[in-house]
Amino acid sequence: MYTVRKVTTRRQARAFCDFPLKLYRGNPYFVPPLYGDEMALFRKDHYRHLDSPSAFFLCYDGKKVVGRIQAILSLPSNEKGGERRVRFTRFDAIDDQEVAHLLFKAVEDFAREKGMDTVCGPLGYSDMEREGLLIEGFDQLSTFEEQYNYPYYQKLIENEGFVKEVDWTERKLFAPKVLDERIGAIAKKMMDRSGLRFVEAKNTKELIGRYGEAFFKLIDDNYKDLYMTVPFSDGEREEMIKSFELIISPKFVRVIVDKDDNVVAAGVCFPSIGKALQKSGGHLTPLCLIRLMRAVRKPEILDLGLVAIDPRYRGAGVAWGIFYEIMKMLCDGGVSHCETNLNLEDNENITNNWSRFENVVHKRRRSFVKKLD
């Protein structure tokens, strides 16, 4: 007989974080999140709790954990959209419909208690968290930024009355057979006319110190109209800066500024660290840190994290400049390809940009929605 319990103790919190590591043990495509970051969510003083009350649930078969889920009431998202929604995330379970039913019932009960009328997901606290259920591409290595799941998850969710709300696609971008230097020359000429230039930074700390605040504002402005996005909170900015200092290199970041040193565009690629984290289960052990440093120093794959352009400069060669620089990164020896992470399937602006590369759609993810009775 299965039972569901709300996570209230440190021991249960560890069980919550440990469950996917056990469920996906030996799976070559699953990439764990950083274990310490996941455990930090259970601190009462965590910044996420300030504007997004949540609850964590475990499903047990006797004493054995067989499933987990988190419910999030994102007040900023609801205020922005004028909605009454609760998000579900961190859903993992064995292939058993009763387990899924009990977990989603716990989320729906949480939503009703909070006066909400809709449940959607998988969605985290913000667009910067892992989101979307993998529905195609189960034989592809997950990126560190996104979650892997087994194919049967879709059945478990849909059988609980959830239907598709949006899909995202992910692509592999490959280096062009021949790098057309005319693209870079044209972009530079157009940028020169507008007084724009690429910045140079000695290290990540200098880059973030000079342009970090403007970078996050640019991202907020660019992504504000996309599905379920919310502005960066102070806590999230601080958390991302710490992550950036660990895994990004100025070699794979491009920032464009105007004559007054104001940021007008940015493109950020992350060295892929998925394989470096697999063996340690997301724990930053000494051996894991060595693998991370190697991956950052000489990556085999790049994850395209963010591209943002000030709308006022979208006709000034900025996009051409950013994407030409990404092409150059791919042409640099040792990098096999770049992964785009999630792009909404109906976002024609971004999908048109990928036509400049040799590319292939290799994954698809979905967010589901259910109206409560």
Coordinates of C-alpha atoms in Angstrom, one line a residue:
M1 CA 0.0 0.0 0.0
Y2 CA 1.4 3.4 -1.0
T3 CA 1.4 6.4 1.2
V4 CA 2.3 10.1 0.5
R5 CA 4.0 12.2 3.1
K6 CA 5.0 15.9 3.1
V7 CA 8.7 16.4 3.6
T8 CA 9.3 17.9 7.0
T9 CA 12.6 16.5 8.3
R10 CA 16.2 16.6 7.2
R11 CA 16.1 12.8 6.6
Q12 CA 13.1 13.1 4.3
A13 CA 14.8 16.0 2.4
R14 CA 17.8 13.7 1.8
A15 CA 15.5 10.9 0.6
F16 CA 13.8 13.4 -1.7
C17 CA 17.2 14.4 -3.3
D18 CA 18.5 10.8 -3.3
F19 CA 15.5 9.3 -5.1
P20 CA 16.3 10.3 -8.7
L21 CA 20.0 9.3 -8.2
K22 CA 18.8 5.8 -7.3
L23 CA 16.1 5.7 -10.0
Y24 CA 18.5 6.6 -12.8
R25 CA 21.6 4.8 -11.5
G26 CA 23.5 3.5 -14.5
N27 CA 21.5 5.5 -17.0
P28 CA 24.0 7.1 -19.4
Y29 CA 21.8 10.1 -20.3
F30 CA 20.7 11.3 -16.9
V31 CA 22.7 14.3 -15.5
P32 CA 22.1 15.2 -11.8
P33 CA 21.7 18.7 -10.5
L34 CA 24.2 19.9 -7.9
Y35 CA 23.2 18.0 -4.7
G36 CA 24.1 20.9 -2.4
D37 CA 21.8 23.3 -4.4
E38 CA 18.9 20.9 -4.1
M39 CA 19.3 20.4 -0.4
A40 CA 19.5 24.1 0.1
L41 CA 15.9 24.4 -1.0
F42 CA 14.8 22.8 2.3
R43 CA 16.3 25.7 4.3
K44 CA 13.5 27.8 5.8
D45 CA 15.5 30.9 5.1
H46 CA 16.1 30.1 1.4
Y47 CA 15.3 33.1 -0.8
R48 CA 13.0 31.1 -3.0
H49 CA 10.4 30.9 -0.1
L50 CA 10.0 34.7 0.0
D51 CA 7.7 34.9 -3.0
S52 CA 7.1 31.3 -3.9
P53 CA 5.7 29.0 -1.2
S54 CA 6.1 25.4 -1.9
A55 CA 5.7 21.9 -0.6
F56 CA 7.7 18.7 -1.2
F57 CA 6.1 15.2 -1.2
L58 CA 7.4 11.7 -1.1
C59 CA 5.5 8.5 -2.0
Y60 CA 6.4 5.4 0.0
D61 CA 5.9 1.7 -0.5
G62 CA 6.3 0.7 3.2
K63 CA 9.6 2.4 4.0
K64 CA 10.9 2.5 0.4
V65 CA 10.6 5.7 -1.6
V66 CA 8.9 5.1 -4.9
G67 CA 8.2 8.7 -6.1
R68 CA 8.5 12.4 -5.3
I69 CA 7.1 15.7 -6.5
Q70 CA 7.3 19.4 -5.5
A71 CA 4.5 22.0 -5.7
I72 CA 5.3 25.7 -6.2
L73 CA 3.0 28.7 -5.8
S74 CA 4.9 31.3 -7.9
L75 CA 3.4 34.6 -6.7
P76 CA 5.4 36.7 -9.3
S77 CA 4.2 34.5 -12.1
N78 CA 0.6 34.6 -11.1
E79 CA 0.7 38.3 -10.6
K80 CA 2.3 38.8 -14.0
G81 CA -0.2 36.5 -15.8
G82 CA -3.3 37.3 -13.7
E83 CA -3.7 33.6 -13.0
R84 CA -4.2 31.3 -10.1
R85 CA -1.7 28.5 -10.8
V86 CA 0.5 26.1 -8.9
R87 CA 3.5 24.6 -10.7
F88 CA 4.7 21.0 -10.3
T89 CA 8.4 20.1 -10.6
R90 CA 10.9 17.5 -9.5
F91 CA 8.4 14.8 -10.4
D92 CA 10.1 11.3 -10.4
A93 CA 8.4 8.0 -9.9
I94 CA 8.5 4.3 -10.7
D95 CA 6.3 3.2 -13.6
D96 CA 3.1 2.9 -11.5
Q97 CA 0.0 5.0 -12.1
E98 CA -1.2 4.8 -8.5
V99 CA 2.1 6.3 -7.3
A100 CA 1.7 9.2 -9.8
H101 CA -2.0 9.6 -8.8
L102 CA -1.2 10.0 -5.2
L103 CA 1.7 12.5 -5.9
F104 CA -0.4 14.7 -8.2
K105 CA -3.3 14.5 -5.8
A106 CA -1.0 16.0 -3.1
V107 CA -0.1 18.8 -5.5
E108 CA -3.7 19.5 -6.4
D109 CA -4.7 19.5 -2.8
F110 CA -1.9 22.0 -2.1
A111 CA -3.2 24.2 -5.0
R112 CA -6.8 24.1 -3.7
E113 CA -5.7 25.0 -0.1
K114 CA -3.9 28.0 -1.6
G115 CA -7.1 29.0 -3.5
M116 CA -5.6 28.1 -6.9
D117 CA -7.6 26.7 -9.9
T118 CA -4.8 25.3 -12.2
V119 CA -1.8 23.0 -12.0
C120 CA 0.9 23.2 -14.7
G121 CA 4.4 21.9 -15.3
P122 CA 7.1 20.6 -15.0
L123 CA 8.2 24.1 -14.2
G124 CA 10.5 25.3 -11.6
Y125 CA 10.7 28.6 -9.7
S126 CA 11.8 30.5 -12.8
D127 CA 12.8 30.0 -16.4
M128 CA 16.4 29.5 -15.2
E129 CA 15.5 26.2 -13.5
R130 CA 14.9 22.8 -15.2
E131 CA 11.6 22.7 -16.9
G132 CA 9.6 20.6 -19.4
L133 CA 9.1 16.9 -19.6
L134 CA 11.3 15.1 -22.1
I135 CA 9.0 13.5 -24.7
E136 CA 11.5 12.9 -27.6
G137 CA 15.3 12.3 -27.4
F138 CA 15.5 9.7 -24.7
D139 CA 18.8 8.4 -26.2
Q140 CA 20.5 11.8 -25.9
L141 CA 22.7 13.0 -23.0
S142 CA 20.9 15.6 -20.9
T143 CA 22.5 19.0 -20.5
F144 CA 23.3 20.2 -16.9
E145 CA 20.6 22.8 -17.3
E146 CA 17.8 20.4 -18.1
Q147 CA 16.2 17.3 -16.6
Y148 CA 16.2 13.8 -18.1
N149 CA 13.2 11.5 -17.6
Y150 CA 12.0 8.0 -18.6
P151 CA 9.5 7.7 -21.5
Y152 CA 6.7 6.4 -19.3
Y153 CA 6.5 9.7 -17.4
Q154 CA 4.3 11.2 -20.2
K155 CA 1.8 8.4 -19.8
L156 CA 1.7 8.9 -16.0
I157 CA 1.0 12.6 -16.3
E158 CA -1.5 12.5 -19.1
N159 CA -3.5 9.7 -17.3
E160 CA -4.0 12.2 -14.5
G161 CA -5.9 14.6 -16.8
F162 CA -3.0 16.9 -17.9
V163 CA -2.8 18.1 -21.5
K164 CA -0.2 19.8 -23.6
E165 CA 0.2 23.6 -23.0
V166 CA 3.5 24.3 -24.8
D167 CA 6.4 22.4 -26.4
W168 CA 10.1 23.3 -26.6
T169 CA 12.6 21.9 -29.0
E170 CA 16.4 21.5 -28.5
R171 CA 19.0 21.5 -31.3
K172 CA 22.5 20.5 -31.9
L173 CA 24.4 23.2 -33.8
F174 CA 27.5 22.2 -35.7
A175 CA 30.4 24.1 -37.1
P176 CA 29.9 25.2 -40.8
K177 CA 32.0 23.3 -43.3
V178 CA 33.6 26.6 -44.2
L179 CA 33.5 29.7 -42.0
D180 CA 32.2 32.6 -44.1
E181 CA 34.3 35.5 -42.9
R182 CA 32.1 37.9 -44.8
I183 CA 29.5 37.4 -42.1
G184 CA 31.8 38.7 -39.4
A185 CA 33.0 41.6 -41.7
I186 CA 29.4 42.7 -42.4
A187 CA 28.5 42.5 -38.8
K188 CA 31.5 44.5 -37.7
K189 CA 30.8 47.2 -40.4
M190 CA 27.2 47.5 -39.2
M191 CA 28.2 47.6 -35.5
D192 CA 30.8 50.2 -36.2
R193 CA 28.2 52.5 -37.7
S194 CA 26.2 52.3 -34.5
G195 CA 29.2 52.7 -32.3
L196 CA 29.0 49.1 -30.9
R197 CA 31.9 46.8 -30.0
F198 CA 32.6 43.5 -28.3
V199 CA 34.1 43.8 -24.8
E200 CA 37.2 42.1 -23.6
A201 CA 37.7 40.8 -20.1
K202 CA 40.7 39.2 -18.4
N203 CA 38.6 36.7 -16.4
T204 CA 35.1 35.8 -15.3
K205 CA 35.2 37.9 -12.2
E206 CA 36.0 41.1 -14.2
L207 CA 33.3 40.3 -16.8
I208 CA 30.6 39.8 -14.1
G209 CA 31.8 42.8 -12.1
R210 CA 31.6 45.2 -15.0
Y211 CA 28.5 43.9 -16.8
G212 CA 26.7 41.5 -14.5
E213 CA 23.9 43.8 -13.4
A214 CA 23.2 45.1 -17.0
F215 CA 23.3 41.5 -18.3
F216 CA 20.5 40.4 -16.0
K217 CA 18.4 43.4 -16.9
L218 CA 18.9 42.7 -20.6
I219 CA 17.8 39.1 -20.0
D220 CA 14.7 40.2 -18.1
D221 CA 13.7 42.6 -20.9
N222 CA 14.2 40.0 -23.6
Y223 CA 12.5 37.1 -21.9
K224 CA 9.6 38.8 -20.2
D225 CA 7.0 37.9 -22.8
L226 CA 7.9 34.2 -23.0
Y227 CA 5.9 31.4 -21.4
M228 CA 5.9 31.4 -17.6
T229 CA 9.0 33.6 -17.2
V230 CA 9.4 35.8 -14.2
P231 CA 12.0 38.6 -13.4
F232 CA 15.2 37.7 -11.6
S233 CA 15.0 38.1 -7.9
D234 CA 18.0 39.4 -6.0
G235 CA 18.6 35.9 -4.6
E236 CA 18.5 34.3 -8.0
R237 CA 20.9 36.8 -9.4
E238 CA 23.4 36.1 -6.6
E239 CA 22.9 32.3 -7.1
M240 CA 23.5 32.6 -10.9
I241 CA 26.6 34.7 -10.4
K242 CA 28.1 32.0 -8.1
S243 CA 27.3 29.4 -10.7
F244 CA 28.8 31.5 -13.5
E245 CA 32.0 31.9 -11.6
L246 CA 32.3 28.1 -11.4
I247 CA 31.5 27.1 -14.9
I248 CA 31.8 29.9 -17.5
S249 CA 34.8 31.3 -19.2
P250 CA 35.2 34.6 -21.0
K251 CA 36.3 32.5 -24.0
F252 CA 32.7 31.4 -24.4
V253 CA 30.9 34.6 -23.6
R254 CA 30.3 37.5 -25.9
V255 CA 29.0 40.9 -24.7
I256 CA 28.4 43.9 -27.0
V257 CA 28.3 47.4 -25.6
D258 CA 27.6 50.9 -27.0
K259 CA 29.9 53.9 -27.0
D260 CA 28.9 54.6 -23.3
D261 CA 29.7 51.0 -22.3
N262 CA 26.0 50.0 -21.9
V263 CA 25.3 46.4 -22.6
V264 CA 23.1 45.9 -25.8
A265 CA 23.6 42.2 -26.5
A266 CA 25.1 39.1 -25.0
G267 CA 25.6 35.5 -25.9
V268 CA 26.6 33.0 -23.2
C269 CA 27.8 29.4 -23.8
F270 CA 28.6 27.1 -21.0
P271 CA 31.2 24.3 -21.3
S272 CA 29.1 21.1 -21.0
I273 CA 29.6 19.7 -17.5
G274 CA 27.1 16.9 -17.6
K275 CA 29.5 14.0 -17.8
A276 CA 31.7 15.6 -15.1
L277 CA 28.8 15.4 -12.6
Q278 CA 27.4 12.0 -13.5
K279 CA 29.8 9.8 -11.5
S280 CA 29.5 11.9 -8.3
G281 CA 25.7 12.1 -8.3
G282 CA 26.0 15.9 -8.3
H283 CA 28.2 16.0 -5.2
L284 CA 31.2 18.4 -5.6
T285 CA 33.8 15.8 -4.5
P286 CA 37.5 16.5 -5.2
L287 CA 37.5 14.2 -8.2
C288 CA 34.3 15.8 -9.5
L289 CA 35.9 19.3 -9.2
I290 CA 38.9 18.0 -11.2
R291 CA 36.6 16.8 -13.9
L292 CA 34.7 20.1 -13.8
M293 CA 37.9 22.1 -14.3
R294 CA 38.9 19.9 -17.2
A295 CA 35.5 20.3 -18.8
V296 CA 35.6 24.1 -18.4
R297 CA 39.1 24.4 -19.6
K298 CA 38.8 22.1 -22.7
P299 CA 35.1 21.4 -23.4
E300 CA 33.9 18.8 -25.9
I301 CA 30.4 20.2 -26.1
L302 CA 29.1 23.7 -25.5
D303 CA 25.6 24.5 -24.0
L304 CA 24.1 27.6 -25.4
G305 CA 22.6 29.2 -22.3
L306 CA 21.4 32.6 -23.2
V307 CA 21.2 35.0 -26.2
A308 CA 19.7 38.4 -25.6
I309 CA 19.6 41.5 -27.8
D310 CA 18.3 45.0 -27.0
P311 CA 15.4 45.5 -29.4
R312 CA 16.7 48.9 -30.4
Y313 CA 19.8 47.3 -31.9
R314 CA 18.3 44.2 -33.7
G315 CA 19.0 45.8 -37.1
A316 CA 22.5 46.9 -36.3
G317 CA 24.4 43.6 -37.1
V318 CA 24.3 42.5 -33.5
A319 CA 22.7 39.2 -34.1
W320 CA 25.0 38.4 -36.9
G321 CA 27.9 39.3 -34.7
I322 CA 26.9 37.1 -31.8
F323 CA 26.1 34.1 -34.0
Y324 CA 29.3 34.5 -36.1
E325 CA 31.2 34.4 -32.8
I326 CA 29.4 31.1 -31.9
M327 CA 30.4 29.7 -35.2
K328 CA 34.0 30.6 -34.5
M329 CA 33.8 28.8 -31.1
L330 CA 32.5 25.7 -32.9
C331 CA 35.3 25.8 -35.5
D332 CA 37.8 25.9 -32.6
G333 CA 39.4 22.4 -32.4
G334 CA 38.0 20.1 -29.8
V335 CA 34.3 21.3 -29.7
S336 CA 32.0 18.8 -31.5
H337 CA 28.8 20.8 -31.3
C338 CA 26.7 23.3 -29.3
E339 CA 23.3 22.5 -27.7
T340 CA 20.7 25.2 -27.7
N341 CA 18.7 24.0 -24.6
L342 CA 15.0 25.0 -24.8
N343 CA 13.3 27.0 -27.6
L344 CA 9.6 27.4 -27.7
E345 CA 8.4 25.6 -30.8
D346 CA 6.5 28.7 -32.1
N347 CA 9.4 31.1 -31.5
E348 CA 10.2 31.8 -35.2
N349 CA 12.7 34.4 -34.4
I350 CA 15.1 32.1 -32.6
T351 CA 14.4 29.1 -34.9
N352 CA 15.2 31.2 -37.9
N353 CA 18.6 32.0 -36.4
W354 CA 19.6 28.4 -36.2
S355 CA 19.2 28.1 -40.0
R356 CA 22.6 29.8 -40.2
F357 CA 24.1 26.7 -38.7
E358 CA 24.1 23.0 -39.7
N359 CA 21.6 21.8 -37.1
V360 CA 19.4 19.0 -36.0
V361 CA 16.4 18.9 -33.6
H362 CA 17.3 16.1 -31.2
K363 CA 15.0 16.7 -28.2
R364 CA 11.5 17.9 -27.5
R365 CA 10.0 18.8 -24.1
R366 CA 6.5 19.6 -23.0
S367 CA 4.7 21.6 -20.3
F368 CA 1.3 20.3 -19.2
V369 CA -1.7 22.0 -17.7
K370 CA -4.8 20.9 -15.8
K371 CA -7.8 22.9 -14.7
L372 CA -9.0 21.9 -11.2
D373 CA -12.7 21.1 -10.6

